[in-house]
């Protein structure tokens, strides 16, 4: 018994693809944790499961390496969009894809689907939960999150875009700072559904540098949804123009935010190959 998954990456964000059309086994959270383990498994920033039906539309389920489900992922969508093209599921240059939290649109720039623009939808700055539904408490409507790092006080801005982000402008940024601040926010108890943390440095009106700590994944080299959130906050604060280059350790994304706070990100993805999990591995971790 063997299990084969696709291997893809986008700006150093690597995901495994589990094609649920070709496989009928439903991965469990413990399966995902075992497979994504970089020491004892295949290693990945998460697993993308699809194509499948979500609300009657073609969709993808995005799982973090800890087995939890992510509502949306910009780089994950880029990767899955390329896989859909590679596998022959999508032939058009434009299509829509449903995630757990919202529908996005994909436009391929070339036949190989190596570069694409994703319309990620509306960003809600100053909100800690999805718009609509029950009325938010004063704490849930709070736009700013106070942060203390190395004895200095900073002000983070919350953004909801299918998942929750906290954007913190700083003069100096580092992976260590992102990890310390992100871990503290995640364990604070204030965000029961988790939160993604980005510390950003504004270089000029068209360039932002960021470090990212993601819910369920920890420190990552890149994050498309985080780039969109960072660009939206910087634009809303008057620090940048609507179109910016967001520089991450894994590479640079282009993000455009319109007047209604809809974000459009241009990114890329590539296929690394396929990995086949052995019967020995599957039996050891009781997968399948």
Coordinates of C-alpha atoms in Angstrom, one line a residue:
X1 CA 0.0 0.0 0.0
X2 CA 1.4 3.4 -1.0
X3 CA 0.2 7.0 -1.1
X4 CA 1.4 9.6 -3.6
X5 CA 1.1 13.4 -3.2
X6 CA 2.2 16.3 -5.3
X7 CA 5.0 18.6 -4.1
X8 CA 4.8 22.3 -4.9
X9 CA 6.2 25.5 -3.5
X10 CA 5.5 29.2 -3.8
X11 CA 8.1 31.7 -2.5
X12 CA 9.5 29.0 -0.1
X13 CA 6.0 28.1 1.2
X14 CA 5.8 24.4 0.4
X15 CA 2.6 22.3 0.3
X16 CA 1.7 18.8 -0.5
X17 CA -1.3 18.1 -2.8
X18 CA -3.7 15.4 -1.8
X19 CA -5.9 14.8 -4.8
X20 CA -9.2 13.5 -3.4
X21 CA -10.6 12.7 -6.8
X22 CA -7.8 10.1 -7.2
X23 CA -7.9 9.0 -3.6
X24 CA -10.9 8.1 -1.5
X25 CA -9.3 8.1 1.9
X26 CA -10.1 11.1 4.1
X27 CA -7.0 12.4 5.8
X28 CA -7.3 12.9 9.6
X29 CA -5.6 15.7 11.6
X30 CA -3.1 13.2 13.0
X31 CA -2.3 11.9 9.5
X32 CA -1.5 15.5 8.4
X33 CA 0.7 16.1 11.4
X34 CA 2.7 12.9 10.7
X35 CA 3.1 13.6 7.0
X36 CA 4.1 17.2 7.4
X37 CA 6.7 16.5 10.1
X38 CA 10.0 17.6 8.7
X39 CA 12.0 15.2 10.9
X40 CA 10.0 12.0 10.7
X41 CA 7.7 12.6 7.7
X42 CA 7.7 14.1 4.2
X43 CA 7.8 17.6 5.6
X44 CA 5.6 20.5 4.4
X45 CA 4.0 23.8 5.5
X46 CA 0.7 22.1 5.0
X47 CA -1.5 19.9 2.8
X48 CA -4.0 21.0 0.2
X49 CA -6.9 18.7 -0.3
X50 CA -9.0 18.9 -3.5
X51 CA -10.5 19.4 -5.9
X52 CA -13.8 18.9 -4.0
X53 CA -17.2 20.6 -3.6
X54 CA -17.6 23.4 -1.1
X55 CA -21.0 25.1 -1.0
X56 CA -21.6 23.5 -4.4
X57 CA -18.5 25.0 -6.0
X58 CA -15.1 23.7 -6.9
X59 CA -12.9 24.2 -3.9
X60 CA -9.9 23.3 -1.8
X61 CA -9.3 22.5 1.9
X62 CA -6.1 24.0 3.3
X63 CA -4.5 22.3 6.3
X64 CA -1.7 23.6 8.5
X65 CA 1.1 21.2 9.5
X66 CA -0.5 20.9 13.0
X67 CA -3.6 19.4 11.4
X68 CA -5.8 22.4 11.8
X69 CA -7.7 23.9 8.9
X70 CA -6.8 27.3 7.5
X71 CA -9.6 29.4 6.2
X72 CA -7.5 30.8 3.3
X73 CA -3.9 30.9 2.1
X74 CA -2.7 33.1 -0.8
X75 CA 0.4 30.9 -1.6
X76 CA -1.7 27.8 -1.1
X77 CA -4.2 29.0 -3.6
X78 CA -1.4 29.8 -6.1
X79 CA 0.0 26.3 -5.6
X80 CA -3.4 24.6 -6.0
X81 CA -4.3 26.7 -9.0
X82 CA -1.1 25.5 -10.7
X83 CA -1.8 21.9 -9.7
X84 CA -5.3 22.2 -11.3
X85 CA -3.8 23.3 -14.5
X86 CA -1.0 20.7 -14.4
X87 CA -3.5 17.9 -13.7
X88 CA -5.9 19.1 -16.5
X89 CA -8.8 20.0 -14.1
X90 CA -8.8 23.6 -15.4
X91 CA -8.3 24.7 -19.0
X92 CA -9.5 28.3 -19.0
X93 CA -7.3 31.3 -18.1
X94 CA -9.8 32.5 -15.5
X95 CA -11.8 30.5 -12.9
X96 CA -13.2 30.7 -9.4
X97 CA -12.1 28.6 -6.4
X98 CA -13.9 28.2 -3.1
X99 CA -12.0 28.0 0.2
X100 CA -13.4 27.4 3.7
X101 CA -14.1 31.1 4.2
X102 CA -14.5 32.8 0.8
X103 CA -14.5 32.5 -3.0
X104 CA -11.5 33.8 -4.9
X105 CA -10.8 34.3 -8.6
X106 CA -7.7 33.1 -10.4
X107 CA -6.2 34.5 -13.6
X108 CA -3.3 32.6 -15.2
X109 CA -0.6 34.8 -16.9
X110 CA 0.8 31.9 -19.0
X111 CA 0.0 28.4 -20.2
X112 CA 2.3 26.8 -17.7
X113 CA 0.4 28.5 -14.9
X114 CA 3.6 29.5 -13.2
X115 CA 2.4 33.1 -12.6
X116 CA -1.1 34.2 -11.7
X117 CA -3.1 36.9 -10.2
X118 CA -5.5 36.0 -7.4
X119 CA -8.4 38.3 -6.5
X120 CA -8.5 37.6 -2.7
X121 CA -11.7 39.6 -1.9
X122 CA -12.5 42.3 0.5
X123 CA -10.3 43.0 3.5
X124 CA -11.9 44.3 6.7
X125 CA -9.4 46.5 8.7
X126 CA -10.3 46.9 12.3
X127 CA -12.3 43.7 12.6
X128 CA -11.5 40.6 14.5
X129 CA -14.2 38.4 13.1
X130 CA -16.3 37.9 9.9
X131 CA -18.6 40.8 9.0
X132 CA -22.3 40.1 9.5
X133 CA -23.7 37.6 12.0
X134 CA -24.0 38.5 15.7
X135 CA -23.1 42.0 16.9
X136 CA -19.4 42.2 17.9
X137 CA -18.5 43.2 21.4
X138 CA -16.4 46.3 22.0
X139 CA -13.3 44.2 22.3
X140 CA -14.0 42.4 19.0
X141 CA -14.5 45.7 17.3
X142 CA -11.2 47.1 18.7
X143 CA -9.0 48.1 15.7
X144 CA -5.7 48.2 17.5
X145 CA -3.7 45.6 19.4
X146 CA -1.1 46.8 21.9
X147 CA 2.2 45.0 21.6
X148 CA 5.3 45.2 23.7
X149 CA 8.6 44.0 22.4
X150 CA 12.0 44.5 24.0
X151 CA 10.5 47.1 26.3
X152 CA 9.0 49.2 23.5
X153 CA 5.3 49.6 22.8
X154 CA 3.9 49.1 19.3
X155 CA 0.4 49.2 17.9
X156 CA -0.9 46.4 15.7
X157 CA -3.9 46.7 13.4
X158 CA -6.3 43.8 13.0
X159 CA -7.5 42.7 9.5
X160 CA -10.1 40.0 8.7
X161 CA -9.9 38.5 5.2
X162 CA -11.3 35.0 5.8
X163 CA -8.7 34.6 8.5
X164 CA -7.4 37.1 11.1
X165 CA -4.2 39.0 10.9
X166 CA -2.4 41.5 13.1
X167 CA -0.1 43.9 11.3
X168 CA 2.6 45.7 13.3
X169 CA 4.7 48.4 11.7
X170 CA 8.3 48.5 13.2
X171 CA 11.5 50.3 12.2
X172 CA 13.5 47.1 12.4
X173 CA 12.1 43.6 11.8
X174 CA 13.5 40.1 12.1
X175 CA 12.3 36.5 12.1
X176 CA 13.0 36.3 15.8
X177 CA 10.8 39.3 16.6
X178 CA 8.0 37.9 14.5
X179 CA 8.2 34.6 16.3
X180 CA 8.3 36.1 19.8
X181 CA 5.4 38.5 19.1
X182 CA 3.4 36.0 17.1
X183 CA 3.7 33.3 19.8
X184 CA 2.7 35.7 22.5
X185 CA -0.4 36.9 20.6
X186 CA -1.4 33.3 19.7
X187 CA -1.2 32.2 23.4
X188 CA -2.8 35.4 24.8
X189 CA -6.3 33.9 24.9
X190 CA -7.7 37.0 23.1
X191 CA -8.0 35.3 19.8
X192 CA -9.8 32.0 20.2
X193 CA -9.6 31.1 16.5
X194 CA -6.0 32.0 16.3
X195 CA -4.2 34.9 14.6
X196 CA -1.5 35.4 12.0
X197 CA 1.1 38.0 12.9
X198 CA 3.1 40.2 10.5
X199 CA 5.7 42.7 11.5
X200 CA 6.4 45.2 8.7
X201 CA 8.9 47.8 7.7
X202 CA 7.9 50.5 5.2
X203 CA 10.8 51.2 2.8
X204 CA 8.9 53.7 0.6
X205 CA 5.5 54.2 -1.0
X206 CA 5.9 51.1 -3.1
X207 CA 7.9 48.7 -1.0
X208 CA 7.2 46.8 2.2
X209 CA 9.3 44.3 4.1
X210 CA 7.6 41.7 6.3
X211 CA 8.3 38.8 8.6
X212 CA 5.4 36.3 9.2
X213 CA 4.3 34.1 12.1
X214 CA 1.3 32.0 11.0
X215 CA -1.4 30.3 13.1
X216 CA -0.9 26.6 13.1
X217 CA 2.4 26.8 11.2
X218 CA 4.7 29.2 13.1
X219 CA 7.5 31.1 11.2
X220 CA 7.2 30.9 7.4
X221 CA 9.3 32.3 4.6
X222 CA 6.2 33.6 2.8
X223 CA 2.5 34.1 3.1
X224 CA 0.2 35.5 0.4
X225 CA -2.7 36.4 2.6
X226 CA -0.3 38.0 5.0
X227 CA 1.1 40.2 2.2
X228 CA -2.4 41.3 1.3
X229 CA -3.2 42.2 4.9
X230 CA 0.1 44.1 5.3
X231 CA -0.5 46.0 2.1
X232 CA -4.1 46.9 3.1
X233 CA -3.0 48.3 6.5
X234 CA -0.1 50.2 5.1
X235 CA -2.3 51.8 2.4
X236 CA -5.1 52.5 4.9
X237 CA -2.6 54.3 7.2
X238 CA -1.4 56.4 4.3
X239 CA 2.1 54.9 4.3
X240 CA 2.0 53.4 0.8
X241 CA 0.4 53.6 -2.6
X242 CA -2.4 51.2 -3.6
X243 CA 0.1 48.9 -5.4
X244 CA 3.1 47.7 -3.6
X245 CA 5.9 45.1 -3.7
X246 CA 5.8 43.1 -0.5
X247 CA 9.2 41.6 0.2
X248 CA 9.5 38.4 2.3
X249 CA 12.4 36.1 3.0
X250 CA 11.1 33.7 0.4
X251 CA 10.6 36.3 -2.3
X252 CA 8.5 39.3 -3.4
X253 CA 4.8 39.5 -4.1
X254 CA 2.9 42.3 -5.9
X255 CA -0.3 43.4 -4.1
X256 CA -2.8 45.9 -5.3
X257 CA -5.6 47.2 -3.0
X258 CA -8.5 49.1 -4.5
X259 CA -10.6 51.8 -2.9
X260 CA -13.1 49.3 -1.5
X261 CA -10.2 47.4 0.1
X262 CA -10.3 44.4 -2.3
X263 CA -6.9 42.8 -2.6
X264 CA -5.3 41.4 -5.7
X265 CA -2.0 39.5 -5.4
X266 CA 0.3 38.4 -8.2
X267 CA 2.4 35.4 -7.3
X268 CA 3.9 32.3 -8.7
X269 CA 4.2 28.6 -8.0
X270 CA 6.2 25.6 -9.3
X271 CA 6.0 21.9 -9.1
X272 CA 8.8 20.2 -7.3
X273 CA 7.6 16.6 -8.1
X274 CA 5.8 13.8 -6.4
X275 CA 6.4 11.9 -3.2
X276 CA 5.2 8.4 -2.5
X277 CA 4.7 7.4 1.1
X278 CA 5.7 3.9 1.7
X279 CA 3.6 1.1 3.2
X280 CA 6.1 1.1 6.1
X281 CA 5.5 4.8 6.9
X282 CA 1.7 4.4 6.5
X283 CA 1.6 1.4 8.8
X284 CA 3.8 3.1 11.4
X285 CA 1.5 6.1 11.7
X286 CA -1.7 4.1 11.0
X287 CA -2.6 6.1 7.9
X288 CA -5.2 4.5 5.6

